[in-house]
mmCIF file of C-alpha atoms and ligand atoms in Angstrom:
data_model
loop_
_atom_site.group_PDB
_atom_site.id
_atom_site.type_symbol
_atom_site.label_atom_id
_atom_site.label_comp_id
_atom_site.label_asym_id
_atom_site.label_seq_id
_atom_site.Cartn_x
_atom_site.Cartn_y
_atom_site.Cartn_z
ATOM 1 C CA UNK A 201 262.493 206.458 58.703
ATOM 2 C CA UNK A 202 265.316 208.553 60.069
ATOM 3 C CA UNK A 203 267.780 210.674 58.214
ATOM 4 C CA UNK A 204 271.470 210.167 58.945
ATOM 5 C CA UNK A 205 274.453 212.058 57.612
ATOM 6 C CA UNK A 206 274.943 209.486 54.879
ATOM 7 C CA UNK A 207 271.711 210.475 53.167
ATOM 8 C CA UNK A 208 271.797 210.823 49.402
ATOM 9 C CA UNK A 209 269.187 212.898 47.627
ATOM 10 C CA UNK A 210 268.402 212.790 43.932
ATOM 11 C CA UNK A 211 267.032 216.110 42.629
ATOM 12 C CA UNK A 212 265.328 215.873 39.261
ATOM 13 C CA UNK A 213 265.327 219.351 37.750
ATOM 14 C CA UNK A 214 268.192 220.690 39.881
ATOM 15 C CA UNK A 215 268.968 223.303 37.208
ATOM 16 C CA UNK A 216 265.613 225.077 37.328
ATOM 17 C CA UNK A 217 264.481 227.969 39.497
ATOM 18 C CA UNK A 218 263.320 225.969 42.528
ATOM 19 C CA UNK A 219 265.863 223.181 41.943
ATOM 20 C CA UNK A 220 268.819 225.545 41.947
ATOM 21 C CA UNK A 221 267.816 227.110 45.274
ATOM 22 C CA UNK A 222 267.033 223.770 46.886
ATOM 23 C CA UNK A 223 270.272 222.143 45.716
ATOM 24 C CA UNK A 224 272.246 225.139 46.962
ATOM 25 C CA UNK A 225 270.602 225.072 50.414
ATOM 26 C CA UNK A 226 270.966 221.303 50.854
ATOM 27 C CA UNK A 227 274.659 221.495 49.988
ATOM 28 C CA UNK A 228 275.221 224.509 52.254
ATOM 29 C CA UNK A 229 273.268 223.482 55.332
ATOM 30 C CA UNK A 230 273.434 219.673 55.478
ATOM 31 C CA UNK A 231 275.986 216.913 54.989
ATOM 32 C CA UNK A 232 273.820 215.122 52.447
ATOM 33 C CA UNK A 233 275.151 214.048 49.080
ATOM 34 C CA UNK A 234 273.170 215.244 46.085
ATOM 35 C CA UNK A 235 272.832 213.757 42.635
ATOM 36 C CA UNK A 236 271.291 216.480 40.473
ATOM 37 C CA UNK A 237 269.826 215.688 37.085
ATOM 38 C CA UNK A 238 268.954 218.284 34.466
ATOM 39 C CA UNK A 239 269.591 219.265 30.879
ATOM 40 C CA UNK A 240 270.820 222.727 31.830
ATOM 41 C CA UNK A 241 273.303 223.970 34.422
ATOM 42 C CA UNK A 242 273.492 227.759 33.981
ATOM 43 C CA UNK A 243 271.713 228.411 37.323
ATOM 44 C CA UNK A 244 273.927 226.009 39.294
ATOM 45 C CA UNK A 245 277.371 226.735 37.865
ATOM 46 C CA UNK A 246 278.476 227.900 41.319
ATOM 47 C CA UNK A 247 277.665 224.449 42.736
ATOM 48 C CA UNK A 248 279.309 222.227 40.148
ATOM 49 C CA UNK A 249 282.656 222.040 41.983
ATOM 50 C CA UNK A 250 281.057 220.979 45.285
ATOM 51 C CA UNK A 251 282.409 217.530 46.221
ATOM 52 C CA UNK A 252 279.055 216.363 47.542
ATOM 53 C CA UNK A 253 277.265 217.293 44.313
ATOM 54 C CA UNK A 254 277.189 215.077 41.245
ATOM 55 C CA UNK A 255 275.602 216.744 38.244
ATOM 56 C CA UNK A 256 274.223 214.472 35.531
ATOM 57 C CA UNK A 257 273.258 216.181 32.305
ATOM 58 C CA UNK A 258 270.367 214.182 30.886
ATOM 59 C CA UNK A 259 266.645 214.282 30.220
ATOM 60 C CA UNK A 260 265.141 212.653 33.294
ATOM 61 C CA UNK A 261 262.374 211.046 31.303
ATOM 62 C CA UNK A 262 264.387 209.796 28.351
ATOM 63 C CA UNK A 263 266.826 207.454 29.939
ATOM 64 C CA UNK A 264 266.679 204.171 31.789
ATOM 65 C CA UNK A 265 269.807 205.385 33.578
ATOM 66 C CA UNK A 266 267.424 207.264 35.860
ATOM 67 C CA UNK A 267 266.542 203.975 37.558
ATOM 68 C CA UNK A 268 270.192 203.539 38.611
ATOM 69 C CA UNK A 269 270.409 207.002 40.133
ATOM 70 C CA UNK A 270 267.159 206.504 42.010
ATOM 71 C CA UNK A 271 268.444 203.194 43.315
ATOM 72 C CA UNK A 272 271.530 204.955 44.718
ATOM 73 C CA UNK A 273 269.497 207.550 46.648
ATOM 74 C CA UNK A 274 267.320 207.600 49.777
ATOM 75 C CA UNK A 275 265.105 210.482 48.688
ATOM 76 C CA UNK A 276 263.962 211.645 45.258
ATOM 77 C CA UNK A 277 262.782 215.236 44.776
ATOM 78 C CA UNK A 278 260.945 215.694 41.484
ATOM 79 C CA UNK A 279 260.728 219.180 40.034
ATOM 80 C CA UNK A 280 260.705 218.632 36.278
ATOM 81 C CA UNK A 281 257.646 220.168 34.622
ATOM 82 C CA UNK A 282 256.397 222.492 31.923
ATOM 83 C CA UNK A 283 254.731 224.996 34.243
ATOM 84 C CA UNK A 284 254.177 228.159 32.247
ATOM 85 C CA UNK A 285 250.502 229.080 31.615
ATOM 86 C CA UNK A 286 251.212 230.323 28.082
ATOM 87 C CA UNK A 287 251.968 226.715 27.115
ATOM 88 C CA UNK A 288 248.854 225.068 28.573
ATOM 89 C CA UNK A 289 246.527 226.021 25.711
ATOM 90 C CA UNK A 290 249.175 226.210 22.976
ATOM 91 C CA UNK A 291 251.114 222.919 23.370
ATOM 92 C CA UNK A 292 248.792 220.890 25.629
ATOM 93 C CA UNK A 293 250.139 217.499 24.489
ATOM 94 C CA UNK A 294 253.634 218.429 25.693
ATOM 95 C CA UNK A 295 252.164 219.826 28.927
ATOM 96 C CA UNK A 296 250.224 216.639 29.680
ATOM 97 C CA UNK A 297 253.214 214.443 28.768
ATOM 98 C CA UNK A 298 255.589 216.495 30.905
ATOM 99 C CA UNK A 299 253.306 216.587 33.918
ATOM 100 C CA UNK A 300 251.627 213.201 33.789
ATOM 101 C CA UNK A 301 252.826 210.665 31.210
ATOM 102 C CA UNK A 302 256.575 211.111 31.701
ATOM 103 C CA UNK A 303 256.669 211.014 35.520
ATOM 104 C CA UNK A 304 254.634 207.776 35.661
ATOM 105 C CA UNK A 305 257.778 205.648 35.504
ATOM 106 C CA UNK A 306 259.356 207.701 38.258
ATOM 107 C CA UNK A 307 256.447 207.135 40.645
ATOM 108 C CA UNK A 308 256.487 203.406 39.938
ATOM 109 C CA UNK A 309 260.269 203.217 40.408
ATOM 110 C CA UNK A 310 260.129 205.033 43.762
ATOM 111 C CA UNK A 311 257.410 202.677 44.894
ATOM 112 C CA UNK A 312 259.270 199.536 43.808
ATOM 113 C CA UNK A 313 262.614 200.701 45.179
ATOM 114 C CA UNK A 314 261.097 201.985 48.432
ATOM 115 C CA UNK A 315 262.359 205.577 48.046
ATOM 116 C CA UNK A 316 260.785 208.674 49.597
ATOM 117 C CA UNK A 317 259.361 210.720 46.711
ATOM 118 C CA UNK A 318 258.974 214.446 47.390
ATOM 119 C CA UNK A 319 256.948 215.558 44.414
ATOM 120 C CA UNK A 320 256.366 219.180 43.433
ATOM 121 C CA UNK A 321 252.800 219.584 42.244
ATOM 122 C CA UNK A 322 251.056 222.979 41.972
ATOM 123 C CA UNK A 323 248.430 225.206 43.556
ATOM 124 C CA UNK A 324 246.709 224.978 40.165
ATOM 125 C CA UNK A 325 245.311 221.577 41.172
ATOM 126 C CA UNK A 326 242.647 223.579 43.058
ATOM 127 C CA UNK A 327 241.543 224.557 39.573
ATOM 128 C CA UNK A 328 238.976 227.127 38.714
ATOM 129 C CA UNK A 329 238.775 228.686 42.149
ATOM 130 C CA UNK A 330 235.660 230.711 42.520
ATOM 131 C CA UNK A 331 232.890 231.446 44.936
ATOM 132 C CA UNK A 332 231.559 227.954 44.238
ATOM 133 C CA UNK A 333 234.690 225.889 44.821
ATOM 134 C CA UNK A 334 235.732 227.653 47.992
ATOM 135 C CA UNK A 335 232.366 227.574 49.659
ATOM 136 C CA UNK A 336 231.837 231.316 49.444
ATOM 137 C CA UNK A 337 228.337 232.420 50.266
ATOM 138 C CA UNK A 338 227.020 235.777 48.971
ATOM 139 C CA UNK A 339 227.285 238.432 51.650
ATOM 140 C CA UNK A 340 230.057 236.717 53.559
ATOM 141 C CA UNK A 341 232.982 237.822 51.460
ATOM 142 C CA UNK A 342 236.404 237.535 53.060
ATOM 143 C CA UNK A 343 239.715 235.742 52.690
ATOM 144 C CA UNK A 344 238.693 232.775 54.834
ATOM 145 C CA UNK A 345 236.169 231.715 52.262
ATOM 146 C CA UNK A 346 238.918 231.385 49.695
ATOM 147 C CA UNK A 347 241.327 229.470 51.907
ATOM 148 C CA UNK A 348 242.344 226.372 49.991
ATOM 149 C CA UNK A 349 242.877 223.341 52.188
ATOM 150 C CA UNK A 350 244.927 220.315 51.115
ATOM 151 C CA UNK A 351 242.558 217.739 52.563
ATOM 152 C CA UNK A 352 239.137 219.391 52.240
ATOM 153 C CA UNK A 353 238.882 221.800 49.306
ATOM 154 C CA UNK A 354 237.265 220.583 46.103
ATOM 155 C CA UNK A 355 239.364 220.670 42.933
ATOM 156 C CA UNK A 356 237.168 221.708 40.051
ATOM 157 C CA UNK A 357 238.475 222.305 36.550
ATOM 158 C CA UNK A 358 237.001 224.038 33.516
ATOM 159 C CA UNK A 359 235.696 222.306 30.362
ATOM 160 C CA UNK A 360 238.002 220.216 28.156
ATOM 161 C CA UNK A 361 238.029 222.851 25.408
ATOM 162 C CA UNK A 362 239.384 225.381 27.908
ATOM 163 C CA UNK A 363 242.855 223.905 27.567
ATOM 164 C CA UNK A 364 244.304 226.089 30.314
ATOM 165 C CA UNK A 365 243.267 223.223 32.574
ATOM 166 C CA UNK A 366 245.395 220.608 30.740
ATOM 167 C CA UNK A 367 248.192 221.345 33.211
ATOM 168 C CA UNK A 368 246.096 221.343 36.379
ATOM 169 C CA UNK A 369 244.363 218.132 35.289
ATOM 170 C CA UNK A 370 247.673 216.363 34.518
ATOM 171 C CA UNK A 371 249.137 217.482 37.853
ATOM 172 C CA UNK A 372 246.014 216.482 39.732
ATOM 173 C CA UNK A 373 245.924 213.016 38.157
ATOM 174 C CA UNK A 374 249.589 212.491 39.030
ATOM 175 C CA UNK A 375 248.834 213.442 42.641
ATOM 176 C CA UNK A 376 246.003 210.909 42.640
ATOM 177 C CA UNK A 377 248.332 208.251 41.231
ATOM 178 C CA UNK A 378 250.970 208.967 43.902
ATOM 179 C CA UNK A 379 248.266 208.730 46.559
ATOM 180 C CA UNK A 380 247.064 205.437 45.030
ATOM 181 C CA UNK A 381 250.601 203.986 45.024
ATOM 182 C CA UNK A 382 250.785 204.841 48.707
ATOM 183 C CA UNK A 383 247.369 203.275 49.334
ATOM 184 C CA UNK A 384 247.978 200.062 47.402
ATOM 185 C CA UNK A 385 251.745 199.619 47.538
ATOM 186 C CA UNK A 386 252.988 201.721 50.446
ATOM 187 C CA UNK A 387 254.871 204.393 48.445
ATOM 188 C CA UNK A 388 256.475 206.931 50.789
ATOM 189 C CA UNK A 389 255.539 210.317 49.384
ATOM 190 C CA UNK A 390 255.191 213.988 50.175
ATOM 191 C CA UNK A 391 253.368 216.300 47.769
ATOM 192 C CA UNK A 392 254.247 219.996 47.715
ATOM 193 C CA UNK A 393 251.778 222.486 46.243
ATOM 194 C CA UNK A 394 253.702 225.708 45.534
ATOM 195 C CA UNK A 395 251.827 229.013 45.499
ATOM 196 C CA UNK A 396 253.593 231.436 43.132
ATOM 197 C CA UNK A 397 257.196 231.160 44.314
ATOM 198 C CA UNK A 398 259.298 234.082 43.127
ATOM 199 C CA UNK A 399 262.929 235.089 43.575
ATOM 200 C CA UNK A 400 266.302 235.274 41.866
ATOM 201 C CA UNK A 401 266.922 232.912 38.937
ATOM 202 C CA UNK A 402 263.264 232.562 38.004
ATOM 203 C CA UNK A 403 261.758 232.932 34.507
ATOM 204 C CA UNK A 404 263.570 234.101 31.392
ATOM 205 C CA UNK A 405 263.226 237.491 29.712
ATOM 206 C CA UNK A 406 261.803 237.131 26.175
ATOM 207 C CA UNK A 407 264.318 237.936 23.449
ATOM 208 C CA UNK A 408 267.248 237.648 25.875
ATOM 209 C CA UNK A 409 267.318 234.103 27.185
ATOM 210 C CA UNK A 410 264.000 232.644 26.066
ATOM 211 C CA UNK A 411 261.040 233.131 23.766
ATOM 212 C CA UNK A 412 257.309 233.394 24.350
ATOM 213 C CA UNK A 413 255.391 234.583 27.392
ATOM 214 C CA UNK A 414 256.956 233.869 30.806
ATOM 215 C CA UNK A 415 255.045 234.188 34.088
ATOM 216 C CA UNK A 416 253.826 237.526 35.354
ATOM 217 C CA UNK A 417 256.931 238.644 37.279
ATOM 218 C CA UNK A 418 259.178 238.248 34.256
ATOM 219 C CA UNK A 419 256.564 239.812 31.931
ATOM 220 C CA UNK A 420 256.383 242.916 34.135
ATOM 221 C CA UNK A 421 260.176 243.099 34.613
ATOM 222 C CA UNK A 422 260.620 242.838 30.849
ATOM 223 C CA UNK A 423 258.184 245.732 30.373
ATOM 224 C CA UNK A 424 259.880 247.830 33.051
ATOM 225 C CA UNK A 425 263.434 247.233 31.898
ATOM 226 C CA UNK A 426 262.758 247.660 28.193
ATOM 227 C CA UNK A 427 260.103 250.399 28.516
ATOM 228 C CA UNK A 428 257.286 248.386 27.003
ATOM 229 C CA UNK A 429 253.643 248.620 28.011
ATOM 230 C CA UNK A 430 252.719 246.547 31.057
ATOM 231 C CA UNK A 431 249.858 244.288 30.037
ATOM 232 C CA UNK A 432 247.053 243.478 32.447
ATOM 233 C CA UNK A 433 245.198 240.379 31.361
ATOM 234 C CA UNK A 434 241.417 240.831 31.653
ATOM 235 C CA UNK A 435 241.882 243.905 33.828
ATOM 236 C CA UNK A 436 244.319 242.315 36.305
ATOM 237 C CA UNK A 437 241.527 241.535 38.774
ATOM 238 C CA UNK A 438 242.836 238.071 39.620
ATOM 239 C CA UNK A 439 244.799 237.656 42.810
ATOM 240 C CA UNK A 440 247.887 235.668 43.663
ATOM 241 C CA UNK A 441 249.855 235.030 46.865
ATOM 242 C CA UNK A 442 253.535 235.487 46.024
ATOM 243 C CA UNK A 443 255.979 233.476 48.120
ATOM 244 C CA UNK A 444 259.680 234.202 48.477
ATOM 245 C CA UNK A 445 261.841 231.309 47.309
ATOM 246 C CA UNK A 446 263.937 231.204 50.518
ATOM 247 C CA UNK A 447 260.771 230.728 52.585
ATOM 248 C CA UNK A 448 259.698 227.951 50.233
ATOM 249 C CA UNK A 449 263.071 226.232 50.546
ATOM 250 C CA UNK A 450 262.780 226.521 54.366
ATOM 251 C CA UNK A 451 259.599 224.443 54.097
ATOM 252 C CA UNK A 452 261.294 221.671 52.126
ATOM 253 C CA UNK A 453 264.206 221.655 54.589
ATOM 254 C CA UNK A 454 261.669 221.245 57.415
ATOM 255 C CA UNK A 455 260.250 218.229 55.563
ATOM 256 C CA UNK A 456 263.720 216.699 55.199
ATOM 257 C CA UNK A 457 264.336 217.322 58.923
ATOM 258 C CA UNK A 458 261.004 215.770 59.954
ATOM 259 C CA UNK A 459 260.375 212.793 57.673
ATOM 260 C CA UNK A 460 257.971 211.177 60.137
ATOM 261 C CA UNK A 461 255.752 214.281 59.966
ATOM 262 C CA UNK A 462 256.157 214.915 56.246
ATOM 263 C CA UNK A 463 255.614 211.441 54.782
ATOM 264 C CA UNK A 464 252.103 210.678 53.463
ATOM 265 C CA UNK A 465 251.173 214.355 53.481
ATOM 266 C CA UNK A 466 250.232 217.002 50.960
ATOM 267 C CA UNK A 467 251.407 220.515 51.890
ATOM 268 C CA UNK A 468 250.361 223.906 50.586
ATOM 269 C CA UNK A 469 253.508 226.005 50.562
ATOM 270 C CA UNK A 470 252.649 229.646 50.096
ATOM 271 C CA UNK A 471 252.348 232.986 51.833
ATOM 272 C CA UNK A 472 248.696 233.903 52.514
ATOM 273 C CA UNK A 473 249.746 237.351 53.779
ATOM 274 C CA UNK A 474 251.259 238.272 50.421
ATOM 275 C CA UNK A 475 248.016 238.308 48.441
ATOM 276 C CA UNK A 476 247.658 241.036 45.804
ATOM 277 C CA UNK A 477 245.654 241.653 42.627
ATOM 278 C CA UNK A 478 247.715 241.564 39.447
ATOM 279 C CA UNK A 479 246.711 245.177 38.805
ATOM 280 C CA UNK A 480 248.054 246.262 42.216
ATOM 281 C CA UNK A 481 251.158 244.156 41.570
ATOM 282 C CA UNK A 482 251.843 246.206 38.433
ATOM 283 C CA UNK A 483 251.586 249.454 40.384
ATOM 284 C CA UNK A 484 253.722 248.148 43.259
ATOM 285 C CA UNK A 485 256.397 246.904 40.876
ATOM 286 C CA UNK A 486 256.475 250.295 39.119
ATOM 287 C CA UNK A 487 256.961 251.991 42.497
ATOM 288 C CA UNK A 488 259.755 249.616 43.546
ATOM 289 C CA UNK A 489 261.392 249.796 40.121
ATOM 290 C CA UNK A 490 261.525 253.588 40.297
ATOM 291 C CA UNK A 491 263.086 253.397 43.759
ATOM 292 C CA UNK A 492 265.651 250.809 42.705
ATOM 293 C CA UNK A 493 266.711 252.600 39.524
ATOM 294 C CA UNK A 494 266.098 256.267 40.407
ATOM 295 C CA UNK A 495 263.857 256.328 37.379
ATOM 296 C CA UNK A 496 261.126 258.971 37.321
ATOM 297 C CA UNK A 497 259.594 258.082 33.977
ATOM 298 C CA UNK A 498 255.996 257.003 33.697
ATOM 299 C CA UNK A 499 255.117 253.513 32.647
ATOM 300 C CA UNK A 500 252.041 252.680 30.617
ATOM 301 C CA UNK A 501 249.642 249.999 31.792
ATOM 302 C CA UNK A 502 247.389 248.522 29.135
ATOM 303 C CA UNK A 503 244.414 246.177 29.454
ATOM 304 C CA UNK A 504 244.424 243.162 27.155
ATOM 305 C CA UNK A 505 241.976 240.309 26.779
ATOM 306 C CA UNK A 506 243.171 236.845 27.787
ATOM 307 C CA UNK A 507 242.213 235.650 24.292
ATOM 308 C CA UNK A 508 244.542 238.175 22.654
ATOM 309 C CA UNK A 509 247.317 237.583 25.193
ATOM 310 C CA UNK A 510 247.267 233.802 25.596
ATOM 311 C CA UNK A 511 245.046 232.651 22.705
ATOM 312 C CA UNK A 512 241.929 230.518 22.558
ATOM 313 C CA UNK A 513 241.268 228.166 25.466
ATOM 314 C CA UNK A 514 242.723 230.265 28.288
ATOM 315 C CA UNK A 515 240.848 230.546 31.573
ATOM 316 C CA UNK A 516 242.160 231.516 35.001
ATOM 317 C CA UNK A 517 241.930 230.991 38.746
ATOM 318 C CA UNK A 518 240.537 234.194 40.207
ATOM 319 C CA UNK A 519 241.959 233.795 43.666
ATOM 320 C CA UNK A 520 243.923 231.184 45.591
ATOM 321 C CA UNK A 521 244.916 231.659 49.184
ATOM 322 C CA UNK A 522 246.815 228.769 50.798
ATOM 323 C CA UNK A 523 245.655 227.381 54.112
ATOM 324 C CA UNK A 524 249.108 226.679 55.566
ATOM 325 C CA UNK A 525 247.944 225.496 58.975
ATOM 326 C CA UNK A 526 249.111 221.941 58.277
ATOM 327 C CA UNK A 527 252.657 223.040 57.398
ATOM 328 C CA UNK A 528 252.702 225.274 60.487
ATOM 329 C CA UNK A 529 251.461 222.470 62.753
ATOM 330 C CA UNK A 530 253.484 219.533 61.415
ATOM 331 C CA UNK A 531 256.647 221.223 60.176
ATOM 332 C CA UNK A 532 256.818 224.295 62.402
ATOM 333 C CA UNK A 533 257.148 226.343 59.188
ATOM 334 C CA UNK A 534 255.851 229.822 58.493
ATOM 335 C CA UNK A 535 256.826 232.119 55.626
ATOM 336 C CA UNK A 536 258.632 235.239 56.858
ATOM 337 C CA UNK A 537 259.180 237.477 53.846
ATOM 338 C CA UNK A 538 256.582 240.174 53.188
ATOM 339 C CA UNK A 539 255.452 241.132 49.710
ATOM 340 C CA UNK A 540 257.522 244.306 49.257
ATOM 341 C CA UNK A 541 260.726 242.630 50.408
ATOM 342 C CA UNK A 542 259.977 239.620 48.210
ATOM 343 C CA UNK A 543 259.507 241.862 45.184
ATOM 344 C CA UNK A 544 262.541 244.015 45.963
ATOM 345 C CA UNK A 545 264.830 240.988 46.185
ATOM 346 C CA UNK A 546 263.403 239.428 43.042
ATOM 347 C CA UNK A 547 263.499 242.652 41.046
ATOM 348 C CA UNK A 548 267.082 243.428 42.152
ATOM 349 C CA UNK A 549 268.129 240.005 40.894
ATOM 350 C CA UNK A 550 266.458 240.671 37.533
ATOM 351 C CA UNK A 551 268.175 244.040 37.269
ATOM 352 C CA UNK A 552 271.566 242.533 38.136
ATOM 353 C CA UNK A 553 271.186 239.761 35.585
ATOM 354 C CA UNK A 554 269.560 241.543 32.678
ATOM 355 C CA UNK A 555 269.902 245.315 32.716
ATOM 356 C CA UNK A 556 273.113 245.371 30.713
ATOM 357 C CA UNK A 557 271.923 242.756 28.225
ATOM 358 C CA UNK A 558 268.670 244.649 27.681
ATOM 359 C CA UNK A 559 270.537 247.887 27.003
ATOM 360 C CA UNK A 560 272.693 246.058 24.461
ATOM 361 C CA UNK A 561 269.745 244.302 22.830
ATOM 362 C CA UNK A 562 267.197 247.111 22.765
ATOM 363 C CA UNK A 563 269.303 250.260 22.931
ATOM 364 C CA UNK A 564 270.311 252.659 25.652
ATOM 365 C CA UNK A 565 267.689 253.329 28.353
ATOM 366 C CA UNK A 566 267.657 256.377 30.576
ATOM 367 C CA UNK A 567 267.766 254.342 33.814
HETATM 368 C C1 UGA B 184 251.469 229.642 37.193
HETATM 369 C C2 UGA B 184 251.536 228.134 36.981
HETATM 370 O O1 UGA B 184 250.483 227.670 36.214
HETATM 371 C C3 UGA B 184 251.552 227.338 38.249
HETATM 372 O O2 UGA B 184 251.947 226.029 37.994
HETATM 373 C C4 UGA B 184 252.498 227.828 39.212
HETATM 374 O O3 UGA B 184 252.304 227.119 40.414
HETATM 375 C C5 UGA B 184 252.301 229.284 39.417
HETATM 376 O O4 UGA B 184 252.360 230.023 38.179
HETATM 377 C C6 UGA B 184 253.437 229.722 40.265
HETATM 378 O O5 UGA B 184 254.239 230.539 39.839
HETATM 379 O O6 UGA B 184 253.523 229.166 41.345
HETATM 380 P P1 UGA B 184 249.765 231.666 37.346
HETATM 381 O O7 UGA B 184 249.747 232.209 38.727
HETATM 382 O O8 UGA B 184 248.484 231.815 36.600
HETATM 383 O O9 UGA B 184 250.182 230.107 37.431
HETATM 384 O O10 UGA B 184 250.949 232.328 36.478
HETATM 385 P P2 UGA B 184 251.338 233.746 35.907
HETATM 386 O O11 UGA B 184 251.682 233.548 34.486
HETATM 387 O O12 UGA B 184 252.399 234.318 36.776
HETATM 388 O O13 UGA B 184 250.005 234.653 35.955
HETATM 389 C C7 UGA B 184 249.503 235.284 37.090
HETATM 390 C C8 UGA B 184 248.386 236.224 36.665
HETATM 391 O O14 UGA B 184 248.969 237.341 35.981
HETATM 392 C C9 UGA B 184 247.369 235.637 35.718
HETATM 393 O O15 UGA B 184 246.091 236.079 36.078
HETATM 394 C C10 UGA B 184 247.759 236.197 34.359
HETATM 395 O O16 UGA B 184 246.676 236.293 33.469
HETATM 396 C C11 UGA B 184 248.287 237.565 34.755
HETATM 397 N N1 UGA B 184 249.282 238.182 33.817
HETATM 398 C C12 UGA B 184 250.365 237.491 33.400
HETATM 399 C C13 UGA B 184 249.097 239.511 33.427
HETATM 400 O O17 UGA B 184 248.099 240.186 33.779
HETATM 401 N N2 UGA B 184 250.030 240.092 32.597
HETATM 402 C C14 UGA B 184 251.130 239.431 32.167
HETATM 403 O O18 UGA B 184 251.942 240.035 31.427
HETATM 404 C C15 UGA B 184 251.304 238.101 32.575
#
């Protein structure tokens, strides 16, 4: 398969965090036409006038019209998902439907219509990462023992009653189905496993443009901007590798540029050098926030139990470090943005978008 200038890409979920950045980059740096489908457009308003972009406002899983759009395109990028951990144990039916049941028709359609499906999965498919799953042996502690490899690492989930794993299980089964469609019917696919992408236009701030508990970056920004306590779940010992969105988009562009290398592959896309405990993240974000706002106030960090914070049925991955050697080897991709720069850029974007609204909603702050 080769990609010519007449390529048309269908992006399902073009209005979300990742979708908005990907749509923007494709329109800016290629000649491809894009059909973007989403229910919301607030993050892509600046793209709506682009002549090579057709925005369709619809629920990708509700309408048979989707089939027509897929038929028109060469490549389908699927990004639609409920992917917020606070939902996994509170509305697990919706989570399983969003991440497994609803996309079934899409996978089948791509297979039947011979389209290249680039599907966004998650690093959560590695499940309950622990000494056991990553082959860690006592006395040999070190990051290598936690390196998660696309083609070798086991993917072990917690018990059914620990509903945190409803999402990981749904995502994992969809990956297995995509793989099976390739095996039995020749579906052209690429699976992307994102590791904590962060950047401008990510999660909402509760009480301003959404309700509930967003992911950790937005929780901490909310606390910083509105002077609330920063909450560390179960002591904040768990670790994450935060990846800057532009680096992540670079990886997808490398896939589009190298279809022969990207097809029939699963790729970890993450930044192993940006690993940090959630507790250290809180302290680093306080430091950066003070620098960005010239704020010398102290912020309070409070420990909370996962049961109180997320409710019954929450469990967590303790550590997940992506082995990105495959993406480096096949795509020539490496992430370039270090943790502090990643946080600075993300936090600046939050401040630009929300500081005024937060002052209006919660009263004057001294920042
Ligand atoms: C989530 C999703 O489940 C994944 O699908 C997705 O790939 C991933 O984010 C991502 O952003 O790529 P997770 O990393 O657990 O997974 O999401 P967060 O909600 O950002 O939580 C990270 C850690 O911070 C967890 O240990 C959580 O308990 C902790 N946390 C969160 C706090 O300590 N305080 C908070 O206020 C919020």
